[in-house]
Coordinates of C-alpha atoms (C1' of nucleotides) in Angstrom, one line a residue:
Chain O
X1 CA 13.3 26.6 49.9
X2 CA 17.1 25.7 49.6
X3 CA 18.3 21.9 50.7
X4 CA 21.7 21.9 50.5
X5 CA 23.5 19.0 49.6
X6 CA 21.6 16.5 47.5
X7 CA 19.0 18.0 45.4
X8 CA 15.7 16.4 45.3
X9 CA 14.1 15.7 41.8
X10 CA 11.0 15.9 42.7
X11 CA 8.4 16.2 40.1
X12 CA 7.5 19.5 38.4
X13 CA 4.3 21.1 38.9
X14 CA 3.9 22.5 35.7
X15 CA 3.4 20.7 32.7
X16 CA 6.2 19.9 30.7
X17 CA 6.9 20.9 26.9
X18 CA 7.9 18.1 25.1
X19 CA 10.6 20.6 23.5
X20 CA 11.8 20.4 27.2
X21 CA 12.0 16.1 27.3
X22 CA 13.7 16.0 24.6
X23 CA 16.3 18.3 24.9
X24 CA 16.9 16.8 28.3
X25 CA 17.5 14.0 26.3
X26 CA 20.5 16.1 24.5
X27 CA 21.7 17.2 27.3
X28 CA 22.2 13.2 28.9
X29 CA 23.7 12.4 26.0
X30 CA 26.3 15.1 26.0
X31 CA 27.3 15.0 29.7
X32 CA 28.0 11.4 29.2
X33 CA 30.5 12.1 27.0
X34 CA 31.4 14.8 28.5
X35 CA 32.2 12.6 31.6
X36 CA 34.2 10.3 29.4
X37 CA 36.7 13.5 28.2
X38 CA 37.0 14.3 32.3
X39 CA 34.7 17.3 32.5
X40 CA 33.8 16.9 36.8
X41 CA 31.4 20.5 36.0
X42 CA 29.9 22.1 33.0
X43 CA 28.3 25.3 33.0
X44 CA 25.1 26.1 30.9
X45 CA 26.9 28.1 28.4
X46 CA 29.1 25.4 27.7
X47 CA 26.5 22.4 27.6
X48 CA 24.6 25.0 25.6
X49 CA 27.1 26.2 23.1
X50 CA 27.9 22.5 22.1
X51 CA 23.9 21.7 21.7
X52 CA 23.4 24.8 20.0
X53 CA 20.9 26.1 22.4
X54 CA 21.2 29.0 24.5
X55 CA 22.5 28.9 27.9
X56 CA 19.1 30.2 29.0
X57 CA 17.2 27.5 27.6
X58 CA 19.8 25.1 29.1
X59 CA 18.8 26.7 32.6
X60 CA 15.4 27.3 32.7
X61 CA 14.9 23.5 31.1
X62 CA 16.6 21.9 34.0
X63 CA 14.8 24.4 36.8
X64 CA 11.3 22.7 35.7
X65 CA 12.3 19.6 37.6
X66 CA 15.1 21.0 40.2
X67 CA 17.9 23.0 41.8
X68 CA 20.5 21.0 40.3
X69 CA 23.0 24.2 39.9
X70 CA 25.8 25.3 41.5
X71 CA 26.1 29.2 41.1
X72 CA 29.7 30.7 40.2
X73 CA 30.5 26.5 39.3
X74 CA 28.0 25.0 36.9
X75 CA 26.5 21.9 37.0
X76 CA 28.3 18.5 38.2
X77 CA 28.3 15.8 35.7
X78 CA 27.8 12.8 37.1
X79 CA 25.0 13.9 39.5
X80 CA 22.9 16.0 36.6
X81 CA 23.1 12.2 34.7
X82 CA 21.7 10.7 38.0
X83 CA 19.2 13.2 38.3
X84 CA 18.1 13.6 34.5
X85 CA 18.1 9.6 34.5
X86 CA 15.6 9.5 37.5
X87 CA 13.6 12.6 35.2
X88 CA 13.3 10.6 32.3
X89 CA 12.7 7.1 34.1
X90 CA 15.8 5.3 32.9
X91 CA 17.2 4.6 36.1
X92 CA 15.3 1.9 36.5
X93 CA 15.6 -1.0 33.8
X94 CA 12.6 -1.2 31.4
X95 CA 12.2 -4.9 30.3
X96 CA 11.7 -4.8 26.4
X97 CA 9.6 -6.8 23.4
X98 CA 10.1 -6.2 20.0
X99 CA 7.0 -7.0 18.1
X100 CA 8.1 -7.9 14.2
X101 CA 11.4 -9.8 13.3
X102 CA 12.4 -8.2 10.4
X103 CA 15.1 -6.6 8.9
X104 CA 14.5 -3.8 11.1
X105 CA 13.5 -5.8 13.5
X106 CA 16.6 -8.0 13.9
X107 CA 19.1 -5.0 13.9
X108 CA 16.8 -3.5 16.5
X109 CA 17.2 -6.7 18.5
X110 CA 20.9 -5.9 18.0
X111 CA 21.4 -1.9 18.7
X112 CA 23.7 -1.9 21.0
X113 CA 22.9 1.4 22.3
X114 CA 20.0 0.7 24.4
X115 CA 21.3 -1.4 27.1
X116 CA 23.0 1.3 28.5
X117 CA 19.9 3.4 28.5
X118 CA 18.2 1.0 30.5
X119 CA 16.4 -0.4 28.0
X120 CA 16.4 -4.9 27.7
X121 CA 14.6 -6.6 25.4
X122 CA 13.6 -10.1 26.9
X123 CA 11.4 -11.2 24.0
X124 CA 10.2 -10.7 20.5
X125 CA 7.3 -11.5 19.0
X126 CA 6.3 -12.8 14.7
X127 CA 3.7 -14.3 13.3
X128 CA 6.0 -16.3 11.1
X129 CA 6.3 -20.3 12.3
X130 CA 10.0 -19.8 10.3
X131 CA 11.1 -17.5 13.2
X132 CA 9.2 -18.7 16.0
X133 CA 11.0 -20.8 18.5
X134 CA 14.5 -19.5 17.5
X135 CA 16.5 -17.0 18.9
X136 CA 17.8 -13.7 17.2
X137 CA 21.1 -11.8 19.2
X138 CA 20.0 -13.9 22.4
X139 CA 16.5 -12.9 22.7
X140 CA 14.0 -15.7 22.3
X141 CA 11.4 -15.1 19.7
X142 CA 7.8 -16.0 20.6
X143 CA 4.5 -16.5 18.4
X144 CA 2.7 -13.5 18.7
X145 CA -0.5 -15.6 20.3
X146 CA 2.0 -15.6 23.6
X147 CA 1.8 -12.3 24.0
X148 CA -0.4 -12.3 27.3
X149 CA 1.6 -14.5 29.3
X150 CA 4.8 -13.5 28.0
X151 CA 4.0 -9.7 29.2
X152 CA 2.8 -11.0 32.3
X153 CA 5.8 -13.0 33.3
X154 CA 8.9 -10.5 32.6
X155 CA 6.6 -7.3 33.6
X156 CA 6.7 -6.0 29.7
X157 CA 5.6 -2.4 30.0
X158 CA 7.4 -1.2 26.7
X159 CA 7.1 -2.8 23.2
X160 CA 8.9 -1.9 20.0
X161 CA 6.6 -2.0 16.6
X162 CA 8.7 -3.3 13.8
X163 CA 5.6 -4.6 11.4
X164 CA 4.7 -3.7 8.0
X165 CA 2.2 -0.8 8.4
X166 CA -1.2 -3.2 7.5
X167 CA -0.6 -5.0 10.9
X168 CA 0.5 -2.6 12.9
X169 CA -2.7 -1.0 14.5
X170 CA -3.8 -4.9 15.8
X171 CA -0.5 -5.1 17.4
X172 CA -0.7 -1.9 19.1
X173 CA -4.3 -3.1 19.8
X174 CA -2.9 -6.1 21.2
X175 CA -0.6 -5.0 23.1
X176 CA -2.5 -2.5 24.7
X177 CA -5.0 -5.1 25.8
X178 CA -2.4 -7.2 27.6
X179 CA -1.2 -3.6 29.7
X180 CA 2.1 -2.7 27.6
X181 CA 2.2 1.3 28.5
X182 CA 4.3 2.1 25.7
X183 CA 5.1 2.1 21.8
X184 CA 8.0 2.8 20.4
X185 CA 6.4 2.3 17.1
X186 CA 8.3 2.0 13.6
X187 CA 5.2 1.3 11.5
X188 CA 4.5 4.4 8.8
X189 CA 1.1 4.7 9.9
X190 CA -1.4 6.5 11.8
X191 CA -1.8 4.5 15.2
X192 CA -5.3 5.2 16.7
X193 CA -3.8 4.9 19.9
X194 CA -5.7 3.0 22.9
X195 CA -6.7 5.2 25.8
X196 CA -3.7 4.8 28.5
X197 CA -1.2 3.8 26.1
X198 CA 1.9 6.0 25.0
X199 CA 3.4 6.3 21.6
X200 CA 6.8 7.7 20.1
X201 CA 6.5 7.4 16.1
X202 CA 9.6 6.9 14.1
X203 CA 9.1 7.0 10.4
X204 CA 12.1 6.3 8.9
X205 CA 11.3 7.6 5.3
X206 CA 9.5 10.7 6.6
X207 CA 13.0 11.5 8.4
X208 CA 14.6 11.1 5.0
X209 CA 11.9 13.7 3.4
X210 CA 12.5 16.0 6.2
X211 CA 16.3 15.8 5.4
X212 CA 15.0 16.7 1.5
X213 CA 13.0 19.8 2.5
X214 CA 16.1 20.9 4.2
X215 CA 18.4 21.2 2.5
X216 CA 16.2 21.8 -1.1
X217 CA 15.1 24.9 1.1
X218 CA 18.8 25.4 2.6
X219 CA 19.2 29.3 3.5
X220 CA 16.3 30.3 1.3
X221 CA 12.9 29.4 3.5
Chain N
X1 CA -4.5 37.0 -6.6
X2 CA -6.7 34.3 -7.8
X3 CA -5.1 31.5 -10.5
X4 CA -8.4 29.0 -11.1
X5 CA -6.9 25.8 -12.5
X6 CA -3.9 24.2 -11.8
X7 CA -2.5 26.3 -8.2
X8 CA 1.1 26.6 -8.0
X9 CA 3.0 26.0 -5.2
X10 CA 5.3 28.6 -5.2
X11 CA 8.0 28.7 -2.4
X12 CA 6.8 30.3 0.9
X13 CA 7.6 33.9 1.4
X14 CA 8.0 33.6 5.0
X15 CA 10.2 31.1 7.1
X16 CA 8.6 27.7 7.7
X17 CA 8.7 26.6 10.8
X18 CA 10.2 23.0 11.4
X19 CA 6.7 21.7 13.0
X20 CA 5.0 22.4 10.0
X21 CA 7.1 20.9 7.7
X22 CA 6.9 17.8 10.3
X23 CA 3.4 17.6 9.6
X24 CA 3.4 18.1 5.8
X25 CA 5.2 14.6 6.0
X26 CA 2.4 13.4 8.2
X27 CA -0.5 15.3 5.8
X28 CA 1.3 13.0 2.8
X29 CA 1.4 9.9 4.8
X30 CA -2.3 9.9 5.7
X31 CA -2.9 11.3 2.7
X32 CA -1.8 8.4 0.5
X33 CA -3.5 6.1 2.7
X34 CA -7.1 8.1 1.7
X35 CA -6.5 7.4 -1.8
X36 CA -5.9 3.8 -1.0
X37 CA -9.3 4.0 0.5
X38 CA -10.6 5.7 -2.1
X39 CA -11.1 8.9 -1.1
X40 CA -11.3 11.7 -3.7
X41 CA -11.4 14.4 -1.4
X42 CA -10.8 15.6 1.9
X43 CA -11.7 18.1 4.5
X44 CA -9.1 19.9 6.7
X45 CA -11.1 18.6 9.5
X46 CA -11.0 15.1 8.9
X47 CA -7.5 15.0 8.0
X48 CA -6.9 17.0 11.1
X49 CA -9.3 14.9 13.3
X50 CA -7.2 11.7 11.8
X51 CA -4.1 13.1 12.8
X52 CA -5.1 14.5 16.3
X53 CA -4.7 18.3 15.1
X54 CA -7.0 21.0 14.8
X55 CA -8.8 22.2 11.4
X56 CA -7.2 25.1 11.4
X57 CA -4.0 23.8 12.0
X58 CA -4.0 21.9 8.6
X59 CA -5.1 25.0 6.8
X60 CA -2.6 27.2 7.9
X61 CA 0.4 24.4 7.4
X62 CA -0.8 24.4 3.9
X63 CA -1.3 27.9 3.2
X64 CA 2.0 28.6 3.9
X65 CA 3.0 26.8 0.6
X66 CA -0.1 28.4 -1.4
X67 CA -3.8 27.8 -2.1
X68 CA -4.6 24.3 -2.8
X69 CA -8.0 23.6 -1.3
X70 CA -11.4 24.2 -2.6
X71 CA -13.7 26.3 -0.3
X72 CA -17.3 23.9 0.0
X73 CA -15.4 20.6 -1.6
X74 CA -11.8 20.7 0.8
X75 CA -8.6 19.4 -1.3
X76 CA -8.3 16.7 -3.7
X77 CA -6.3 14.6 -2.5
X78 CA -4.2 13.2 -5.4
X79 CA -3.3 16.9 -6.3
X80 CA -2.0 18.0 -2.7
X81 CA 0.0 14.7 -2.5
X82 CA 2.1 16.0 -5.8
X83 CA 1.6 19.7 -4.2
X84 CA 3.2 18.3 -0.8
X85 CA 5.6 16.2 -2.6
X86 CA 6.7 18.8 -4.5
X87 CA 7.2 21.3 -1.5
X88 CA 9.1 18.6 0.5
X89 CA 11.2 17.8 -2.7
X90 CA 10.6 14.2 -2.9
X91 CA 9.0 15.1 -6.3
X92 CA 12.5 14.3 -7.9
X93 CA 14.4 10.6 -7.2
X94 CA 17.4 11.1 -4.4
X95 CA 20.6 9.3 -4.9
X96 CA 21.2 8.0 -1.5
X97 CA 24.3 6.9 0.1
X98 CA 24.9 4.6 3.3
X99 CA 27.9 4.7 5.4
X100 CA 28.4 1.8 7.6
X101 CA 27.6 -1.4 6.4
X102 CA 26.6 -3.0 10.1
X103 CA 23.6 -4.2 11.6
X104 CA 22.0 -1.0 11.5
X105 CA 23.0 -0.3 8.0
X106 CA 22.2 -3.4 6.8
X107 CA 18.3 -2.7 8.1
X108 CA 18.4 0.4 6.2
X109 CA 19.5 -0.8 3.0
X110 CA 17.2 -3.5 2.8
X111 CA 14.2 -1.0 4.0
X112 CA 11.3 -1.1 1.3
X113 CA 9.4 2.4 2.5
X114 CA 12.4 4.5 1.0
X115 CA 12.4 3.5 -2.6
X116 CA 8.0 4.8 -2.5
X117 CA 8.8 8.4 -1.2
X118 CA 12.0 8.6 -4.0
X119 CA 15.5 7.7 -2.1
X120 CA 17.4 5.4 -4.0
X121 CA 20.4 3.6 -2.8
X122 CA 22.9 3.7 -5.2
X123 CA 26.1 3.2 -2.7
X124 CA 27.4 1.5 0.4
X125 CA 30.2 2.4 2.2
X126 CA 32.2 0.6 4.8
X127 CA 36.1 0.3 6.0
X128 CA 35.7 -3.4 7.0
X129 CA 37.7 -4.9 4.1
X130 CA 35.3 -8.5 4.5
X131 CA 32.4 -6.0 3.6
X132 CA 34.1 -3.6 0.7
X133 CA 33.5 -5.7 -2.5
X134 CA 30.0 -7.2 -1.5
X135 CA 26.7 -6.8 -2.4
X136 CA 23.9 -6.1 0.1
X137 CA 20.2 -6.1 -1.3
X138 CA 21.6 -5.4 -4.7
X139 CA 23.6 -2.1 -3.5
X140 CA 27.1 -2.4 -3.7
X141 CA 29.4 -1.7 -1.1
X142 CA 32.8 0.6 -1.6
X143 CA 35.4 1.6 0.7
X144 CA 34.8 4.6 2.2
X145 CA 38.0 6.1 0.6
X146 CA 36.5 5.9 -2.8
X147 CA 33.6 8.4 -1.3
X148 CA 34.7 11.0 -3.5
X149 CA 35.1 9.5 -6.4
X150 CA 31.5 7.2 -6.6
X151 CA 29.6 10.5 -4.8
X152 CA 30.4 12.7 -8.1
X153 CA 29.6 9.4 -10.3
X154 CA 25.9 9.1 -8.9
X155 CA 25.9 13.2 -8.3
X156 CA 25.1 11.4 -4.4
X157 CA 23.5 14.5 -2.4
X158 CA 22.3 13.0 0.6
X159 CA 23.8 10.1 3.0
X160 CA 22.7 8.0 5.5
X161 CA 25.5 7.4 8.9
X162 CA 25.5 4.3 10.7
X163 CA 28.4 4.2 11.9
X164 CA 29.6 4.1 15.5
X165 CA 29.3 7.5 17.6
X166 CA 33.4 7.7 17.5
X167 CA 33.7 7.6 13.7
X168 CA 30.6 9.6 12.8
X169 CA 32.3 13.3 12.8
X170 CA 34.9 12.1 10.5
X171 CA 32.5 10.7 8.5
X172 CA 30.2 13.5 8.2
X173 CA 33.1 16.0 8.0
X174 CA 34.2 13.5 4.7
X175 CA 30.8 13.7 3.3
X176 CA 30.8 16.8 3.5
X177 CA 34.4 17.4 1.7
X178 CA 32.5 15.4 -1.3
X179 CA 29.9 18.1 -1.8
X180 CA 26.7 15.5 -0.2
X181 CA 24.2 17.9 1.1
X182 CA 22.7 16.3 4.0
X183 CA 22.9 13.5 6.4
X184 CA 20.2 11.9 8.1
X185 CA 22.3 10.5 11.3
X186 CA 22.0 7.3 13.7
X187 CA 25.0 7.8 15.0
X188 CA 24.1 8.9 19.0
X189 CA 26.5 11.7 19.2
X190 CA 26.6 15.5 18.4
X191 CA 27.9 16.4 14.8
X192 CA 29.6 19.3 14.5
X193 CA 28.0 20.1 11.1
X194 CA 30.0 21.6 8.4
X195 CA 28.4 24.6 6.8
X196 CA 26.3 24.4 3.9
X197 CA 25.3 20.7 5.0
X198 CA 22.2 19.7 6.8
X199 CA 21.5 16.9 9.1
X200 CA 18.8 15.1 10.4
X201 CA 19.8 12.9 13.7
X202 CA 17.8 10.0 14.7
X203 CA 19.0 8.5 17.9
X204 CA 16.8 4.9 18.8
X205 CA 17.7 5.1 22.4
X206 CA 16.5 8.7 22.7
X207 CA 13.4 8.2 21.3
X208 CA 12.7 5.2 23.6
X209 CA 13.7 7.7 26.4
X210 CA 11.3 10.1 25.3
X211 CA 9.1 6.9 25.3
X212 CA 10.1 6.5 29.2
X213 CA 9.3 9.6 30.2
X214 CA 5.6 9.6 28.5
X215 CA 4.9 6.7 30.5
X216 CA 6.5 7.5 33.6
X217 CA 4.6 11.0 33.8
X218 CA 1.3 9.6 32.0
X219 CA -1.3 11.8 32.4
X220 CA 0.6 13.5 35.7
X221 CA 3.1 16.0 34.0
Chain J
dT1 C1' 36.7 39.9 48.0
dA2 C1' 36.1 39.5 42.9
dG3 C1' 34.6 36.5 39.4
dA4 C1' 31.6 33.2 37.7
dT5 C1' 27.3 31.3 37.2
dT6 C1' 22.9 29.9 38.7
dG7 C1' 17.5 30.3 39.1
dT8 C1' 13.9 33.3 38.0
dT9 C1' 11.3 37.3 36.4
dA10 C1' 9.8 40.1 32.7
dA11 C1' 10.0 41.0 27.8
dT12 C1' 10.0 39.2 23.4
dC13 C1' 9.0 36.2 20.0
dG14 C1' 6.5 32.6 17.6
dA15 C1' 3.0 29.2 17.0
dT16 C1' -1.8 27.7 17.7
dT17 C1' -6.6 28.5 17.8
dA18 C1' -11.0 30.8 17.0
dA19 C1' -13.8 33.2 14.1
dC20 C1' -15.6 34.7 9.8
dA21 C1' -15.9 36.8 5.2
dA22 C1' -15.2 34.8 0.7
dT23 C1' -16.0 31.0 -2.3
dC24 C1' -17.7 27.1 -4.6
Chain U
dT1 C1' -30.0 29.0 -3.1
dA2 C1' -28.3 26.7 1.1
dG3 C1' -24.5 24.1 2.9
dA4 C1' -19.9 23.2 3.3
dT5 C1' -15.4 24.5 3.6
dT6 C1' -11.5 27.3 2.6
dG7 C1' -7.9 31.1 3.5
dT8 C1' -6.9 34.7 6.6
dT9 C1' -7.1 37.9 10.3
dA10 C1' -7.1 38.8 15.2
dA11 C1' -6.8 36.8 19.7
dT12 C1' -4.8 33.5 22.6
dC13 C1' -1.5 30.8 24.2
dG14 C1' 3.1 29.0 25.0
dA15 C1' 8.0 28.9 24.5
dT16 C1' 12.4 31.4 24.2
dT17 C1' 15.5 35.0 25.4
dA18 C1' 17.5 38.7 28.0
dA19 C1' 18.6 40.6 32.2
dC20 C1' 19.8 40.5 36.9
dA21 C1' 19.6 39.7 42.0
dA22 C1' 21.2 35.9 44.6
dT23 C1' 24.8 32.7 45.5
dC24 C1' 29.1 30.3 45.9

DNA sequence: TAGATTGTTAATCGATTAACAATC
DNA sequence: TAGATTGTTAATCGATTAACAATC
């Protein structure tokens, strides 16, 4: 009941609150820069106090998957990244495909801030002969009809949705059928999503309206 | 106790928790895509059942805003889309600012779903002096040291940042100086956010995290 | 040792669901 | 009327916070 030196992550028994993933997602984020300003510990009520959350919450989010704690020191940087990396799966590399090479598209193609999450994109797909055959920020862009054999020959298990909302549920469809796990999908619309197939949504003007309700209902509601 | 024509949709009494404002956006989305199909109506079953929530889920969400279905019909649809709109305050057109005319912010301007759910971009801003002076998908771009000046001009309440995580406090912090409201952020950093302003943070890489993990722990945790 | 801080239990708080009288 | 469906209450479920013994 208490290893010593390195802490195993092993998997957590319970189920885990999705309020949980993605604060752990915070808490990554912050360490790393936390790291860059020289930090070698951080204690909860620190990492806490900077995320707004309470130092609590801080604790008892990391003690679903571990005892990665030091009591009377805090928690060590660089080996909470390691071990909320291995957590979340991006310790590995995930080999990418954006589906759609749009506006959105392109600058997705372009974010810089995935490769350092572990996230590559090695193709992208359009329906538009225009597009086809070139190549947008180094990745080569693919008629969509390729999808099955370009899946199969980089191991594509994660595909970003950048179509206009009327095509977006054959892609996902489409995808699914050639084994991509995983949508990370921008389309504003309801995906009926295929049996053993993940989605994150990210609706772009729904964020916006969110943002509206706020602060129309700043301090009052 | 019980108006029979037109409901109102007076503000909520109590606090409104952030997940069900989240889903009001969803309720609108699917919402608008039923009178596309031509429903009149709808039942807070099917909308639920659409949506993967429960019945009385969707009743509850919308009773916290006031009494807009119909017991025996459900709600009309057309009138809880202005009802929602009007609780989410996307009734009224937004000015809309960007701040940083890259890739990302390029994407954004040029994004059609905004303009539908009433933000407007009526300003760029950039320090790159190739950029300041441009046009980009009809919205001019200013340097960012005329913020104050063209935010009070267009009475600019809420702002988009896409700038890099190093510059996105300052920016927020200047925003803020101008009197805009609320910031829906892409910046992958923690703001510390003035008082009296509101943000909304989208970070790409963390949703494609959150994306990770789902797979990773796919029907396990 | 004294001081700091963890991991965890119990208590609190809040959100979701089930059930049903009221309504059309 | 009978059938459908709401709005709301009470019951359940889950998540957050407070507190503290254990640990370094």
């Amino acid at each position: 009941m208490s290893d010593s030196k390195p802490r195993p992550s092993a998997g957590p028994s319970e189920p885990v609150p999705k309020a949980v993933v993605s604060r752990l997602s915070l808490y990554l984020r912050e360490l790393e820069h936390l790291v860059r300003e020289g930090h070698e510990t951080i204690s909860s009520s620190e990492l806490g106090r900077r995320l707004g959350v309470t130092d609590a919450q801080v604790r008892k989010d990391l003690a679903f998957f571990g005892h990665f704690g030091y009591p009377g020191i805090g928690y060590r940087c660089e080996e909470l990244i390691l071990a909320i990396k291995r957590i979340l799966g991006t310790d590995q590399q995930w080999a990418v495909a954006l589906v759609g090479v749009g506006n959105l598209g392109r600058a997705l193609l372009g974010y810089k801030g995935f490769a350092h999450r572990g996230f590559r994109f090695v193709a992208a797909f359009d329906v538009d002969a225009a597009k086809v055959g070139t190549e947008v920020e180094g990745v080569p862009v693919y008629h969509l009809d390729r999808l099955p054999e370009i899946v199969r020959a980089h191991r594509i298990r994660l595909a970003l949705v950048a179509v206009p909302a009327a095509g977006a549920q054959l892609v996902v469809d489409r995808l699914a059928a050639c084994g991509v796990e995983g949508i990370l999908n921008f389309a504003p619309v309801t995906i009926n999503l295929p049996p053993a197939m993940c989605q994150v949504g990210v609706d772009l003007a729904i964020e916006l309206e969110q943002l509206s309700f706020a602060v129309v209902n700043r301090q009052a509601g």
